[in-house]
RNA sequence: GGUCCGGUAGCUCAGUUGGAUAGAGCAUCAGCCUUCUAAGCUGAGGGUCAUUGGUUCGAAUCCAAUCCGGAUCACCA
């Protein structure tokens, strides 16, 4: 599903999107250096940064790296370069100064105003034209024996957001999920249900399906622990007790029966999985996740066997005496890895190879992204290496978007030990906090009941998503349930609040027609424009790095700049007609970009709050 | 033990293709609502960028070693 922004904006080859100002500065500098010094210069020869606030200027060329090759002082290079850039592009540069090897360039007001005039009402501003590339983002990929928890939320928010960010960069994107619907963990819930439920169902107990099944998973572990303790009391070692506990043996037998296709086991399996799916659907809908393709492991777990055969023939794999099949990756700094058991059944990685191939065959994707926790870094490295060794054409374009675990102050969350923060509870709690704060502030007196609920959802879920997305994905993060997530400062509600303030103004004021005379920009107006102008670059960067936190940080920084601007200058009662028009346009564009950036994070904005 | 990732303010985090006096938020303190929504604005305090050495005009960023924390190295998924 595309948003209408990336489809037909440009005809390939005829029109290219405008260069951002930072790219222009770079090009201008290259062009002028060539003219001045007759050498070959590229972007790599010098850096362009945003000018630090304590100096005059907008963008800065760092001159030190040019000193050696030109054999001139930074000051001399700066003077010549600055003058030449200003001479050649008088519409862009207002002036320049050189301080300690830094060439600070002031961009002209006219340039900034033209950026504003051109883009202030463009809902597609910042998004890039279609590039003809197809990419699949696999994310979420839940187990069906327990409900989603906070860690899954990080995965879901990340995956969804990265997919949207790629769309905004012109990719055709499929969101997919591989549901882990078979295996010993499901059998554990099944056997516990059989033993203890007396035929109870989610409906009969008025419980959400995934929680219902999850409860039996916990029940299994309780019983298991009890049985292990009993066996140990009767003299068995811990290892033996763990192996011999009757309920574990029953679960394992159930898995064997499942693989044999025992109708009774299959029926129960289908029923319980269905309960879980009904629960997941509610959660996914509530948190705004969607998928274009859903794979089920029960359908894919046999994939890859043919590839193992082929790999054996090609000498990529080898067979041991006992019949098991391996690959030797010791040369790549990895280990030897099993790809097929001695009994001929496949292991996890076998189906991963098969599914990777299937994705490529079915959808002709150019890039395949896997959103999977960093505990599987090794596994994913092995997978990619195997695909590479098998000369699969897509091997180089597989990308593991590895993210760190969400931990509690007490350490890792463990479903088995019940120390998890449940996803549904978490969302509900955030909505509750949103409600409390909103009522405290007394701003929704005239809202209808459903408007109120929608607002609490927007704010509460927004705060949660932002909290999880604002951190660099690859870093682990700590969540403290004692201190509930803040609604002040570096948060979604702050950004949403600024959006609502702008909307409030725009409801009451129309943007007047044209300027009567060119406006001169005040520092905060200029700062806001500088920030707005960066948006397309940020969208591109977050796609390149597969990192939504760049957008989150950007959206906050933009909202913060607006907030200062708002406190300092009146918009509706500006000192002149021109200023009023300028500021309304600024406000309008800010709202537009905030909405767009948050939307890429999966966060919506309220018209009032 | 091998491999990989991380260590920045009391807390949670930015900042790493090497650039100016290392930045935000929370918490603390001091101001600011008769004017567009104070979920706000302005300001203050708070740092041995884990440690040591190296590379150079310049290092939180690169290299080496060390310390601390985590992940992973299953005929589990």
XYZ file of C-alpha atoms (C1' of nucleotides) in Angstrom:
686
model
C 0.000 0.000 0.000
C 1.514 3.317 -1.045
C 0.508 6.708 0.285
C 0.276 8.470 -3.040
C 3.416 10.465 -2.472
C 5.969 8.291 -4.163
C 4.031 7.091 -7.180
C 3.824 9.613 -9.977
C 5.757 12.577 -8.790
C 8.631 12.344 -11.187
C 9.210 10.851 -14.572
C 12.357 8.832 -14.407
C 15.235 10.600 -16.019
C 13.370 13.793 -16.777
C 13.237 15.475 -13.474
C 15.257 14.877 -10.381
C 14.278 15.910 -6.896
C 15.802 19.146 -5.679
C 19.107 18.934 -3.955
C 19.097 19.735 -0.302
C 21.003 22.840 0.713
C 23.772 20.803 2.283
C 24.278 18.936 -0.985
C 24.264 22.226 -2.847
C 26.903 23.669 -0.573
C 28.994 20.622 -1.240
C 28.560 20.877 -5.009
C 29.227 24.589 -5.021
C 32.371 24.111 -3.003
C 33.625 21.417 -5.347
C 32.868 23.540 -8.350
C 34.649 26.566 -6.891
C 37.662 24.592 -5.705
C 38.067 23.194 -9.190
C 37.891 26.653 -10.676
C 40.297 28.122 -8.145
C 42.879 25.358 -7.922
C 42.450 23.280 -11.074
C 42.416 19.991 -9.163
C 39.932 17.180 -8.962
C 37.821 17.513 -5.858
C 35.053 15.289 -4.471
C 32.739 15.258 -1.463
C 35.296 13.162 0.349
C 37.909 15.898 0.359
C 36.133 18.056 2.904
C 33.229 18.027 5.285
C 30.131 20.200 5.345
C 28.422 20.524 8.722
C 25.673 22.582 10.177
C 27.216 25.650 11.806
C 27.370 25.581 15.590
C 24.879 28.013 17.095
C 27.565 30.148 18.707
C 28.896 31.215 15.296
C 27.334 33.266 12.570
C 26.243 31.172 9.601
C 24.125 28.172 8.590
C 26.484 25.656 7.058
C 30.210 25.228 7.487
C 32.950 23.910 5.255
C 35.747 22.376 7.302
C 38.969 23.477 5.647
C 41.696 21.510 7.425
C 41.519 18.521 5.134
C 42.313 20.755 2.145
C 45.403 22.304 3.668
C 47.829 19.552 2.868
C 47.015 19.062 -0.798
C 46.741 22.773 -1.560
C 49.715 23.778 0.585
C 47.902 26.902 1.695
C 46.690 28.128 5.052
C 43.088 27.363 6.010
C 42.471 31.078 6.200
C 43.606 31.697 2.677
C 41.581 28.804 1.255
C 38.548 29.970 3.181
C 38.751 33.542 1.939
C 39.092 32.508 -1.686
C 36.496 29.744 -1.501
C 33.961 31.828 0.369
C 34.320 34.736 -2.023
C 34.072 32.513 -5.056
C 30.974 30.723 -3.764
C 29.283 34.023 -2.985
C 30.259 35.419 -6.392
C 28.939 32.462 -8.354
C 25.778 31.924 -6.343
C 24.696 35.306 -5.048
C 21.107 34.123 -4.657
C 22.140 31.377 -2.275
C 24.825 32.965 -0.131
C 24.414 36.119 1.846
C 27.896 36.136 3.319
C 30.603 34.143 5.017
C 33.191 34.267 7.766
C 36.225 32.223 8.633
C 37.093 31.235 12.155
C 39.994 28.921 12.940
C 39.792 26.894 9.769
C 36.025 26.798 9.480
C 34.305 28.546 6.585
C 30.886 29.535 7.860
C 28.388 30.269 5.117
C 25.265 32.302 5.614
C 22.416 31.218 3.385
C 20.351 34.093 2.090
C 16.856 34.810 3.361
C 15.633 34.691 -0.224
C 16.758 31.103 -0.494
C 14.964 30.057 2.674
C 11.794 31.904 1.715
C 11.762 30.172 -1.646
C 12.031 26.778 0.094
C 9.030 27.743 2.159
C 6.966 29.063 -0.755
C 7.609 25.918 -2.702
C 6.906 23.300 -0.047
C 4.722 24.689 2.707
C 1.557 22.976 1.518
C 3.119 19.888 -0.024
C 1.991 16.840 1.946
C 4.614 14.801 0.113
C 7.517 17.025 1.081
C 10.526 14.944 2.047
C 9.466 11.742 0.328
C 11.376 10.375 -2.610
C 10.209 9.089 -6.014
C 9.852 5.407 -6.802
C 13.187 3.730 -7.426
C 11.916 0.509 -8.943
C 13.331 -1.663 -6.160
C 11.394 -4.250 -4.199
C 12.068 -5.092 -0.610
C 10.542 -7.403 1.944
C 10.583 -6.593 5.623
C 10.014 -9.621 7.817
C 9.081 -8.652 11.337
C 6.979 -9.592 14.363
C 7.191 -13.347 13.728
C 5.535 -14.431 16.974
C 5.368 -17.789 18.712
C 1.838 -18.997 19.169
C 2.164 -20.236 22.718
C 2.001 -16.919 24.525
C 0.857 -13.315 24.129
C 3.074 -10.473 22.933
C 5.211 -8.595 25.434
C 7.145 -5.349 25.484
C 10.080 -6.870 23.628
C 7.779 -7.905 20.783
C 6.461 -4.375 20.676
C 9.923 -3.058 19.941
C 10.174 -5.523 17.091
C 6.726 -4.674 15.739
C 7.182 -0.924 15.912
C 10.637 -1.128 14.372
C 9.623 -3.405 11.543
C 6.523 -1.474 10.667
C 8.349 1.834 10.765
C 11.309 0.661 8.707
C 8.888 -0.631 6.081
C 7.157 2.748 5.910
C 10.464 4.570 5.784
C 11.529 2.431 2.852
C 8.277 3.256 1.081
C 8.958 6.942 1.626
C 12.288 6.378 -0.092
C 10.663 4.942 -3.162
C 10.870 1.211 -2.508
C 8.030 -1.123 -3.184
C 7.657 -2.863 0.159
C 6.105 -6.069 1.416
C 5.663 -6.532 5.112
C 5.821 -10.157 6.093
C 5.745 -12.270 9.199
C 6.638 -15.876 9.816
C 4.413 -17.319 12.472
C 6.101 -19.888 14.627
C 3.050 -22.100 14.939
C 4.630 -25.506 15.525
C 7.155 -27.064 17.820
C 7.657 -28.147 21.373
C 6.579 -24.812 22.890
C 3.079 -25.089 21.437
C 2.838 -28.664 22.566
C 3.575 -27.520 26.098
C 0.529 -25.258 26.097
C -1.510 -28.017 24.460
C -0.657 -30.704 26.970
C -1.301 -28.381 29.880
C -4.664 -27.462 28.445
C -5.522 -31.139 28.015
C -4.553 -31.966 31.560
C -5.948 -28.993 33.425
C -8.520 -27.055 31.431
C -11.570 -29.298 31.724
C -12.634 -28.049 28.335
C -12.398 -24.356 29.180
C -12.149 -21.969 26.226
C -11.403 -18.267 25.828
C -15.137 -17.718 25.410
C -16.118 -19.720 28.483
C -13.611 -17.862 30.635
C -13.973 -14.526 28.904
C -10.244 -14.382 28.236
C -8.417 -13.043 25.201
C -7.267 -16.063 23.189
C -3.511 -15.462 23.237
C -3.572 -14.844 26.974
C -5.680 -17.914 27.490
C -3.164 -20.123 25.704
C -0.262 -18.311 27.383
C -1.743 -19.133 30.770
C -1.461 -22.819 29.961
C 2.127 -22.347 28.901
C 2.826 -20.927 32.331
C 0.767 -23.711 33.858
C 2.929 -26.246 32.037
C 6.079 -24.781 33.488
C 4.660 -24.695 36.996
C 3.702 -28.323 36.781
C 7.017 -29.213 35.194
C 8.950 -27.555 37.982
C 6.857 -29.388 40.533
C 7.454 -32.757 38.896
C 11.171 -32.144 38.571
C 11.348 -31.306 42.268
C 9.455 -34.482 43.145
C 11.741 -36.644 41.054
C 14.759 -35.054 42.633
C 13.314 -35.732 46.064
C 13.018 -39.364 45.112
C 16.706 -39.453 44.323
C 17.112 -38.497 40.665
C 19.749 -36.037 39.532
C 18.511 -32.690 38.232
C 19.409 -33.590 34.656
C 17.565 -36.884 34.846
C 14.580 -35.334 36.524
C 14.333 -32.739 33.782
C 14.387 -35.446 31.174
C 11.981 -37.780 32.946
C 9.295 -35.438 34.184
C 6.084 -37.019 32.880
C 4.582 -33.796 31.570
C 7.695 -33.103 29.510
C 7.575 -36.594 28.066
C 3.935 -36.044 27.218
C 4.731 -32.812 25.428
C 7.489 -34.461 23.451
C 5.208 -37.339 22.529
C 2.674 -34.821 21.360
C 5.227 -33.247 19.027
C 5.974 -36.666 17.572
C 2.252 -37.279 17.133
C 1.869 -33.901 15.491
C 4.594 -34.693 12.987
C 2.938 -38.032 12.273
C -0.298 -36.215 11.605
C -2.341 -37.604 14.489
C -5.842 -36.180 13.836
C -6.692 -35.538 17.451
C -3.472 -33.671 18.119
C -3.833 -31.703 14.903
C -7.379 -30.735 15.811
C -6.340 -29.430 19.207
C -3.369 -27.671 17.656
C -5.596 -25.917 15.148
C -8.098 -24.916 17.777
C -5.540 -23.477 20.148
C -3.632 -21.674 17.419
C -6.904 -20.186 16.241
C -7.531 -18.814 19.717
C -4.101 -17.234 19.662
C -4.629 -15.695 16.228
C -7.870 -14.144 17.342
C -6.009 -12.573 20.241
C -3.090 -11.431 18.079
C -5.464 -9.846 15.593
C -6.883 -7.653 18.308
C -3.426 -6.628 19.482
C -2.100 -5.976 15.986
C -5.100 -3.892 15.126
C -4.783 -1.963 18.352
C -1.112 -1.127 17.838
C -1.499 -0.463 14.124
C 0.548 -3.309 12.699
C -0.235 -4.929 9.380
C 1.231 -7.538 7.065
C 1.022 -8.158 3.362
C 2.229 -11.734 3.632
C 1.990 -14.178 6.519
C 4.044 -17.338 6.454
C 3.335 -20.209 8.813
C 6.142 -22.391 9.963
C 3.937 -25.458 9.715
C 3.979 -24.798 5.969
C 7.606 -23.816 5.604
C 9.439 -26.134 7.981
C 10.073 -28.672 5.260
C 11.414 -26.075 2.857
C 15.100 -26.172 2.200
C 15.477 -29.937 2.062
C 15.959 -29.814 -1.690
C 18.522 -27.122 -1.212
C 20.410 -29.333 1.201
C 20.539 -31.988 -1.506
C 21.781 -29.482 -4.029
C 24.331 -28.150 -1.577
C 25.641 -31.680 -1.072
C 25.977 -32.187 -4.800
C 27.795 -28.897 -5.180
C 30.144 -29.747 -2.348
C 29.039 -26.837 -0.189
C 27.805 -29.277 2.463
C 29.256 -32.574 3.534
C 27.763 -35.685 5.090
C 29.143 -37.213 8.244
C 29.336 -40.938 8.933
C 26.131 -40.887 10.948
C 24.254 -39.338 8.018
C 23.914 -35.786 9.330
C 24.735 -32.952 6.965
C 27.020 -30.046 7.847
C 28.669 -26.964 6.492
C 32.131 -25.920 7.529
C 32.314 -22.185 8.095
C 35.469 -22.251 10.184
C 37.246 -20.372 7.412
C 34.791 -17.490 7.807
C 35.421 -17.142 11.489
C 32.313 -19.167 12.284
C 31.872 -22.805 13.215
C 30.746 -26.014 11.667
C 27.004 -25.923 11.468
C 24.448 -28.670 11.167
C 21.922 -28.236 8.360
C 20.170 -31.621 8.521
C 19.845 -34.146 11.325
C 21.006 -37.706 10.990
C 17.386 -38.848 10.845
C 16.911 -36.630 7.792
C 14.710 -34.030 9.472
C 15.530 -30.395 9.014
C 16.622 -27.897 11.600
C 15.681 -24.265 11.987
C 18.260 -22.937 9.610
C 17.240 -25.366 6.888
C 13.837 -23.809 6.553
C 15.363 -20.337 6.738
C 17.387 -21.116 3.655
C 14.302 -22.483 1.965
C 12.142 -19.531 2.887
C 14.775 -17.049 1.759
C 14.800 -18.751 -1.600
C 11.008 -18.790 -1.756
C 10.717 -15.089 -1.009
C 13.112 -14.373 -3.796
C 11.383 -16.695 -6.254
C 7.871 -15.531 -5.515
C 8.348 -11.818 -5.182
C 11.557 -11.099 -7.081
C 12.729 -8.920 -4.230
C 15.925 -6.895 -4.459
C 16.414 -6.695 -0.750
C 15.300 -8.810 2.185
C 15.241 -7.390 5.676
C 14.889 -9.490 8.812
C 13.860 -7.717 11.991
C 15.179 -10.095 14.615
C 16.700 -9.611 18.051
C 20.450 -9.452 18.504
C 20.491 -12.776 20.311
C 20.280 -14.268 16.830
C 23.199 -12.357 15.333
C 25.232 -15.515 15.018
C 22.407 -17.472 13.485
C 21.749 -14.777 10.886
C 25.401 -14.520 10.024
C 25.487 -18.254 9.430
C 22.352 -18.079 7.308
C 23.780 -15.388 5.109
C 27.100 -17.205 4.745
C 25.364 -20.384 3.720
C 23.311 -18.555 1.099
C 26.485 -16.940 -0.122
C 28.326 -20.251 -0.374
C 25.410 -21.728 -2.230
C 25.729 -18.833 -4.647
C 22.203 -17.700 -4.134
C 21.826 -14.454 -6.051
C 20.125 -12.640 -3.193
C 22.684 -13.518 -0.522
C 24.351 -10.124 -0.584
C 21.021 -8.339 -0.182
C 19.880 -10.066 2.956
C 20.009 -7.709 5.854
C 19.589 -8.517 9.498
C 18.082 -5.537 11.301
C 19.332 -6.546 14.692
C 17.883 -4.849 17.721
C 18.753 -5.004 21.394
C 16.568 -6.536 24.040
C 14.206 -4.519 26.174
C 15.229 -5.172 29.737
C 13.777 -4.385 33.118
C 15.889 -2.845 35.862
C 15.955 -6.362 37.327
C 17.300 -7.835 34.090
C 15.884 -9.777 31.179
C 12.191 -10.488 30.812
C 11.340 -14.189 31.007
C 7.934 -15.413 29.893
C 8.407 -18.633 31.782
C 8.970 -16.815 35.022
C 6.179 -14.368 34.474
C 8.477 -11.328 34.601
C 7.238 -9.957 31.302
C 5.499 -6.695 30.642
C 2.466 -7.717 28.625
C 1.860 -5.764 25.426
C -1.885 -5.349 25.859
C -1.500 -4.282 29.480
C 1.201 -1.851 28.525
C -0.933 -0.120 25.900
C -3.896 -0.008 28.232
C -1.772 1.504 30.959
C -0.417 4.166 28.630
C -3.942 5.081 27.609
C -4.862 5.327 31.243
C -1.996 7.693 31.950
C -3.016 9.736 28.910
C -6.533 9.950 30.270
C -5.426 10.999 33.736
C -3.132 13.721 32.425
C -5.677 14.993 29.941
C -8.387 15.246 32.556
C -5.968 16.935 34.935
C -5.343 19.602 32.329
C -9.041 19.873 31.677
C -8.805 20.423 27.959
C -11.408 18.068 26.602
C -14.581 19.342 28.154
C -16.376 19.563 24.834
C -15.116 16.250 23.423
C -17.562 13.415 22.846
C -16.865 10.139 24.594
C -15.490 8.521 21.451
C -13.321 11.561 20.665
C -11.896 11.318 24.142
C -11.096 7.627 23.816
C -9.494 8.200 20.459
C -7.343 10.959 21.923
C -6.170 8.780 24.828
C -5.278 6.078 22.358
C -3.391 8.498 20.109
C -1.415 9.975 22.974
C -0.848 6.804 24.984
C 0.183 4.593 22.096
C 2.167 7.456 20.589
C 4.136 7.877 23.793
C 4.880 4.166 23.902
C 5.941 3.906 20.271
C 8.133 6.950 20.564
C 9.728 5.630 23.716
C 10.717 2.428 21.946
C 11.673 3.978 18.631
C 13.686 6.963 19.778
C 16.589 4.733 20.807
C 19.085 3.376 18.301
C 17.725 -0.097 17.412
C 20.977 -1.925 17.933
C 21.267 -0.811 21.522
C 19.556 -2.662 24.286
C 17.277 -0.523 26.356
C 16.001 -0.483 29.878
C 12.376 0.052 30.739
C 11.441 0.856 34.277
C 7.776 0.031 34.947
C 7.931 1.916 38.248
C 8.383 5.239 36.489
C 5.699 5.386 33.871
C 6.679 6.765 30.484
C 6.928 10.528 30.541
C 4.670 12.884 28.601
C 7.055 15.840 28.814
C 10.231 16.665 26.960
C 11.626 14.197 24.467
C 8.330 12.376 23.927
C 5.553 11.931 21.402
C 2.976 13.878 23.433
C 5.225 16.935 23.339
C 5.444 16.716 19.561
C 1.747 15.995 19.229
C 1.007 18.957 21.464
C 2.885 21.286 19.171
C 1.027 19.880 16.212
C -2.275 20.553 17.949
C -1.239 24.111 18.783
C -0.493 24.774 15.140
C -3.761 23.232 14.013
C -5.576 25.436 16.443
C -4.046 28.533 14.884
C -4.646 27.361 11.343
C -8.304 26.717 12.084
C -8.683 30.364 12.991
C -6.426 31.967 10.396
C -6.201 31.691 6.646
C -2.845 32.134 4.998
C -2.981 35.469 3.138
C -2.205 35.590 -0.544
C 1.213 36.942 -1.504
C 4.046 38.870 0.014
C 4.073 42.572 -0.522
C 7.803 42.704 -0.001
C 10.507 40.158 0.692
C 10.687 39.286 4.335
C 13.784 39.409 6.481
C 14.075 36.367 8.676
C 14.515 36.518 12.409
C 16.859 33.950 13.966
C 14.111 31.621 15.133
C 12.287 31.784 11.812
C 15.499 30.918 10.051
C 16.270 28.116 12.492
C 12.870 26.605 11.897
C 13.330 26.711 8.130
C 16.762 25.194 8.401
C 15.215 22.357 10.342
C 12.317 21.876 7.928
C 14.612 21.863 4.942
C 16.573 18.928 6.360
C 13.595 16.586 6.368
C 14.246 14.861 3.013
C 17.833 14.177 4.056
C 16.653 12.649 7.330
C 14.207 10.372 5.528
C 16.996 9.192 3.294
C 19.401 8.617 6.168
C 16.943 6.665 8.258
C 16.387 4.350 5.282
C 20.077 3.924 4.620
C 20.705 3.049 8.229
C 17.361 1.291 8.744
C 17.039 3.461 11.776
C 13.750 5.123 12.766
C 15.362 6.793 15.764
C 16.846 9.385 13.420
C 13.323 10.436 12.502
C 12.200 10.420 16.115
C 15.082 12.648 17.143
C 14.444 14.897 14.183
C 10.725 15.234 14.880
C 11.463 16.193 18.456
C 14.102 18.693 17.505
C 11.720 20.286 14.993
C 8.896 20.492 17.513
C 11.249 21.966 20.088
C 12.423 24.634 17.678
C 8.843 25.444 16.864
C 7.974 25.634 20.531
C 10.660 28.245 21.153
C 9.552 30.142 18.084
C 5.957 29.996 19.238
C 6.802 31.350 22.675
C 8.873 34.173 21.255
C 6.811 35.386 18.289
C 3.150 35.865 17.695
C 1.853 34.187 14.593
C -1.727 35.358 14.237
C -0.944 38.856 15.471
C 2.377 39.262 13.770
C 3.811 42.752 13.412
C 3.023 42.961 9.700
C 0.993 41.351 6.960
C 4.155 39.799 5.521
C 5.227 38.403 8.849
C 1.816 36.951 9.473
C 1.862 35.225 6.115
C 5.404 34.014 6.613
C 4.704 32.626 10.070
C 1.459 30.975 9.099
C 3.299 29.270 6.275
C 6.074 28.264 8.644
C 3.569 26.882 11.110
C 1.696 25.085 8.391
C 4.818 23.454 7.006
C 5.968 22.503 10.485
C 2.659 20.787 11.163
C 2.891 19.012 7.848
C 6.381 17.701 8.516
C 5.595 16.696 12.096
C 2.602 14.755 10.888
C 4.583 13.102 8.135
C 7.563 12.193 10.327
C 5.415 10.776 13.122
C 3.369 8.872 10.594
C 6.552 7.109 9.462
C 6.982 6.036 13.070
C 3.415 4.798 13.212
C 2.305 7.635 15.463
C -0.745 9.706 14.659
C -1.431 13.314 15.561
C -4.499 14.833 17.218
C -6.157 17.977 15.908
C -6.734 19.042 19.492
C -5.310 17.914 22.802
C 37.882 -20.091 26.158
C 36.449 -18.243 20.655
C 33.407 -14.584 18.178
C 30.300 -10.269 18.360
C 27.999 -5.953 20.794
C 28.020 -2.238 24.456
C 30.354 1.325 28.649
C 29.097 9.362 27.480
C 25.737 14.014 33.498
C 22.317 11.031 39.476
C 18.721 8.300 35.649
C 17.252 7.398 30.255
C 19.611 8.493 25.854
C 21.990 11.750 21.357
C 26.673 12.671 19.296
C 31.602 7.751 15.827
C 33.170 8.239 7.101
C 38.290 12.294 13.188
C 36.681 18.904 13.539
C 35.020 24.677 17.002
C 33.859 25.253 24.414
C 30.743 16.976 24.315
C 24.397 17.757 23.776
C 18.937 16.611 24.977
C 15.026 14.845 28.276
C 13.927 13.383 33.308
C 15.253 14.733 38.274
C 17.098 19.440 41.261
C 17.015 24.921 41.651
C 15.371 30.101 39.939
C 12.114 33.012 36.835
C 7.695 33.268 33.173
C 0.277 32.315 31.997
C -5.281 39.580 31.453
C -2.189 38.207 24.411
C -2.333 32.228 18.993
C -3.324 25.485 23.856
C 1.976 26.281 30.153
C 1.772 18.326 27.922
C 5.015 24.936 27.352
C 9.202 28.894 27.455
C 13.881 31.128 29.598
C 18.038 30.356 32.727
C 21.389 27.689 36.564
C 23.992 23.659 38.524
C 25.601 18.762 37.063
C 31.129 15.253 32.748
C 38.424 12.033 34.151
C 33.238 10.433 27.253
C 35.345 2.836 31.575
C 41.158 2.827 32.072
C 46.051 3.231 29.889
C 49.057 3.980 25.822
C 49.422 5.155 20.494
C 48.313 7.583 15.529
C 48.065 13.757 14.210
C 47.338 20.192 13.235
C 43.034 18.017 15.957
C 40.326 11.862 19.259
C 34.030 10.471 22.755
C 34.933 8.988 17.474
C 40.605 5.466 14.604
C 44.481 1.547 16.549
C 46.428 -1.632 20.710
C 46.057 -3.478 25.554
C 43.256 -3.796 30.048
C 38.691 -3.623 33.214
C 33.296 -4.119 33.523
C 28.410 -5.707 31.459
C 25.658 -8.501 27.791
C 24.758 -11.907 23.636
C 26.209 -16.205 21.205
C 29.145 -20.653 20.156
C 22.869 -27.233 20.592
C 21.148 -33.222 15.972
C 16.441 -26.178 20.532
C 13.468 -22.806 17.995
